[in-house]
Amino acid sequence: GADFIAIHINGEDFLKVQLKSRAWIDRKYCNKDIYISFPSHGQWHLYPHDEVMYRIISEGLSVGLKSCYENGAYSWPNLNNPVLRDILAEYQI
């Protein structure tokens, strides 16, 4: 589920948003058209979960993340990883 629905001013377009305290990927959000929003260093990010998850996987950032496979989720406490920071830079709002 989503924490909130963001509705465009046109009244027709909307986003299902899950609010988090950090960057996050989770199997339970796959194929549900969910966006993730979180703050980092005074900036907010809003990204499409599946698109960013696949980019993270393709960049090799998920290699060795046992918790992602065992628990179905993984998060990063900060954006110190330059690859993750670059992926999420375009989703700053």
Tab-separated table of C-alpha atoms in Angstrom:
chain	number	residue	atom	x	y	z
A	1	GLY	CA	0.000	0.000	0.000
A	2	ALA	CA	0.856	3.638	-0.223
A	3	ASP	CA	1.270	6.156	2.590
A	4	PHE	CA	-0.303	8.866	0.462
A	5	ILE	CA	-1.530	9.686	-3.023
A	6	ALA	CA	0.028	12.660	-4.818
A	7	ILE	CA	-2.439	14.222	-7.257
A	8	HIS	CA	-1.313	16.443	-10.115
A	9	ILE	CA	-2.939	19.846	-10.425
A	10	ASN	CA	-4.746	18.561	-13.540
A	11	GLY	CA	-6.754	16.269	-11.239
A	12	GLU	CA	-6.165	13.256	-13.471
A	13	ASP	CA	-2.595	12.101	-12.844
A	14	PHE	CA	-1.657	10.601	-9.499
A	15	LEU	CA	1.220	8.764	-7.800
A	16	LYS	CA	1.032	6.174	-5.034
A	17	VAL	CA	3.818	7.188	-2.641
A	18	GLN	CA	5.487	5.218	0.122
A	19	LEU	CA	7.235	7.523	2.601
A	20	LYS	CA	10.589	6.294	3.921
A	21	SER	CA	13.425	7.695	6.032
A	22	ARG	CA	16.081	6.498	3.533
A	23	ALA	CA	16.547	5.051	0.030
A	24	TRP	CA	14.703	1.734	-0.075
A	25	ILE	CA	13.933	-1.208	-2.351
A	26	ASP	CA	11.501	-3.943	-1.404
A	27	ARG	CA	10.070	-6.945	-3.239
A	28	LYS	CA	6.612	-6.182	-1.851
A	29	TYR	CA	6.522	-2.934	-3.887
A	30	CYS	CA	7.362	-4.600	-7.212
A	31	ASN	CA	4.847	-4.248	-10.039
A	32	LYS	CA	2.565	-2.001	-7.964
A	33	ASP	CA	3.422	1.341	-9.574
A	34	ILE	CA	4.728	2.661	-6.221
A	35	TYR	CA	6.968	5.689	-5.783
A	36	ILE	CA	9.354	6.029	-2.838
A	37	SER	CA	9.954	9.391	-1.164
A	38	PHE	CA	12.668	10.071	1.404
A	39	PRO	CA	14.799	12.963	2.720
A	40	SER	CA	18.585	13.141	2.524
A	41	HIS	CA	20.762	16.078	3.569
A	42	GLY	CA	17.922	18.577	3.368
A	43	GLN	CA	16.715	17.368	-0.056
A	44	TRP	CA	13.739	15.152	-0.795
A	45	HIS	CA	13.761	12.418	-3.419
A	46	LEU	CA	10.763	10.893	-5.177
A	47	TYR	CA	11.479	7.919	-7.418
A	48	PRO	CA	9.620	5.115	-9.181
A	49	HIS	CA	10.460	2.021	-7.147
A	50	ASP	CA	10.727	-0.552	-9.933
A	51	GLU	CA	12.745	1.634	-12.295
A	52	VAL	CA	15.291	2.537	-9.615
A	53	MET	CA	15.409	-1.028	-8.283
A	54	TYR	CA	16.336	-2.352	-11.733
A	55	ARG	CA	18.992	0.359	-12.136
A	56	ILE	CA	20.432	-0.536	-8.714
A	57	ILE	CA	20.556	-4.203	-9.715
A	58	SER	CA	22.086	-3.447	-13.128
A	59	GLU	CA	24.804	-1.310	-11.491
A	60	GLY	CA	25.668	-4.191	-9.153
A	61	LEU	CA	24.652	-2.390	-5.976
A	62	SER	CA	22.524	-5.333	-4.880
A	63	VAL	CA	25.363	-7.861	-5.025
A	64	GLY	CA	25.916	-9.246	-1.554
A	65	LEU	CA	22.784	-7.711	-0.071
A	66	LYS	CA	21.629	-10.806	1.770
A	67	SER	CA	18.784	-8.978	3.491
A	68	CYS	CA	17.256	-8.069	0.133
A	69	TYR	CA	16.958	-11.706	-0.799
A	70	GLU	CA	16.212	-13.124	2.646
A	71	ASN	CA	13.841	-10.421	3.839
A	72	GLY	CA	12.817	-8.991	0.488
A	73	ALA	CA	14.012	-5.470	1.284
A	74	TYR	CA	17.134	-3.347	1.516
A	75	SER	CA	17.796	0.269	2.427
A	76	TRP	CA	20.771	2.590	2.501
A	77	PRO	CA	21.251	4.819	5.567
A	78	ASN	CA	22.806	7.568	3.443
A	79	LEU	CA	23.779	8.441	-0.115
A	80	ASN	CA	27.531	8.100	0.389
A	81	ASN	CA	27.766	5.519	-2.389
A	82	PRO	CA	28.520	7.583	-5.529
A	83	VAL	CA	26.653	5.206	-7.863
A	84	LEU	CA	23.504	5.292	-5.726
A	85	ARG	CA	23.814	9.067	-5.392
A	86	ASP	CA	24.075	9.413	-9.193
A	87	ILE	CA	21.057	7.156	-9.773
A	88	LEU	CA	18.919	9.135	-7.338
A	89	ALA	CA	20.171	12.610	-8.347
A	90	GLU	CA	17.573	12.938	-11.101
A	91	TYR	CA	14.792	12.226	-8.605
A	92	GLN	CA	15.549	15.143	-6.265
A	93	ILE	CA	12.557	17.390	-5.774
